CSV table of C-alpha atoms in Angstrom, one decimal:
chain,number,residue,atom,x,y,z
A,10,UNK,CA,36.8,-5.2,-9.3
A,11,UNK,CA,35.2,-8.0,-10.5
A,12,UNK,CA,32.1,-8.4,-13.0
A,13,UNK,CA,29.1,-9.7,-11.6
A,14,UNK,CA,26.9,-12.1,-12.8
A,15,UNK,CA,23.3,-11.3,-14.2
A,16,UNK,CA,21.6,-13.0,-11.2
A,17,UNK,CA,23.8,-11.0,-8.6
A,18,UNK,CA,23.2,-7.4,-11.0
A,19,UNK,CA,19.3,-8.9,-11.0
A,20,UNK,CA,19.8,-9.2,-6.8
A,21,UNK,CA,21.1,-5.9,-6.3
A,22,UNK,CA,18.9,-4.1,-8.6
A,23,UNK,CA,15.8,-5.7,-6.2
A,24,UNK,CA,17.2,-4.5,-3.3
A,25,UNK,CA,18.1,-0.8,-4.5
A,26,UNK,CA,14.3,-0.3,-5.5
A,27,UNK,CA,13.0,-2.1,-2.6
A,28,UNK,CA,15.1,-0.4,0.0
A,29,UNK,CA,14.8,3.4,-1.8
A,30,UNK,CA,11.5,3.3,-3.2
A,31,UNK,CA,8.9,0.6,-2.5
A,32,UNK,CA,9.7,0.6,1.4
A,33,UNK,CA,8.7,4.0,1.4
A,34,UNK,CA,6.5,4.5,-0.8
A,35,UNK,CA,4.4,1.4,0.4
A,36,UNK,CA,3.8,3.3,3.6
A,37,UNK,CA,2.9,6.6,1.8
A,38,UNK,CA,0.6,4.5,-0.2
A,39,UNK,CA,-1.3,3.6,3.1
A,40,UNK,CA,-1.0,7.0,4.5
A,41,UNK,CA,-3.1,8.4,1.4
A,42,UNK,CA,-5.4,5.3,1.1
A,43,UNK,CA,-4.1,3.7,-1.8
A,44,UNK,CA,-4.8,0.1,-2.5
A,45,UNK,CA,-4.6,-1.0,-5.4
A,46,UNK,CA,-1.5,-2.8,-7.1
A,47,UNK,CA,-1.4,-0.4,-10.4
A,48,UNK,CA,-1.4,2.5,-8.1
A,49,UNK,CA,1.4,1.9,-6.3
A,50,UNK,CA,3.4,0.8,-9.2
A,51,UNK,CA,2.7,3.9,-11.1
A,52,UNK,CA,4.0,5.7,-8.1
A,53,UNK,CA,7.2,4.2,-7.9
A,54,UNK,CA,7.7,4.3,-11.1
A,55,UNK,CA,7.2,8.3,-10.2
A,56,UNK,CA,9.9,8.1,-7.5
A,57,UNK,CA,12.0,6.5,-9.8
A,58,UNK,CA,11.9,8.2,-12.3
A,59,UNK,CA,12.0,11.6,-10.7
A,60,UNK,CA,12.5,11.1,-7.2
A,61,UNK,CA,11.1,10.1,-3.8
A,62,UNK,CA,10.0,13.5,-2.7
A,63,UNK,CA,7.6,13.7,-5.4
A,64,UNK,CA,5.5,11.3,-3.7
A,65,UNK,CA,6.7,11.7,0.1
A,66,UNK,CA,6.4,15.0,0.6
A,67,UNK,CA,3.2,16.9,0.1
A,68,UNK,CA,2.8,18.5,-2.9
A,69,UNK,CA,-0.1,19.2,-5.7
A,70,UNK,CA,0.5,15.4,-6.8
A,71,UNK,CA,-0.3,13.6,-3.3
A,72,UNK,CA,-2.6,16.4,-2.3
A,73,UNK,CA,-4.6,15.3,-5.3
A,74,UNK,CA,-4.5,11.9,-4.8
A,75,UNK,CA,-5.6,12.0,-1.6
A,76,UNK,CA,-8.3,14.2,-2.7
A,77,UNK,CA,-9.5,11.7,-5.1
A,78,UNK,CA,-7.6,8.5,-5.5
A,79,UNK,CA,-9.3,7.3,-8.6
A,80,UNK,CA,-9.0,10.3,-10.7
């Protein structure tokens, strides 16, 4: 195997959280009303960090959220 170079690593980085996380979570963002930019980042960062069923799936998080998006 060969190393690859920062830009490629940069590349395929962008495309793993685009094609696991944002995708999806973009359309769960719309699904519960979300609009704003710092919302949605601080739910993929949740997906991330512990997975995209934290925010997909229903669950005392997103049933809060859609209760009251700003709190």
């Amino acid at each position: 195997k060969q190393p690859i170079t920062e830009e490629q690593g940069a590349k395929a980085m962008y495309n793993n959280l685009y094609n696991s996380y944002s995708s999806k979570i973009l359309k769960r963002c719309k699904e519960l009303g979300i609009t704003e930019q710092h919302q949605f980042d601080a739910l993929v960062s949740v997906a991330y960090n512990c997975g995209n069923g934290r925010i997909l799936n229903n669950n005392s998080l997103t049933n809060a959220i859609a209760e009251n998006i700003n709190n």
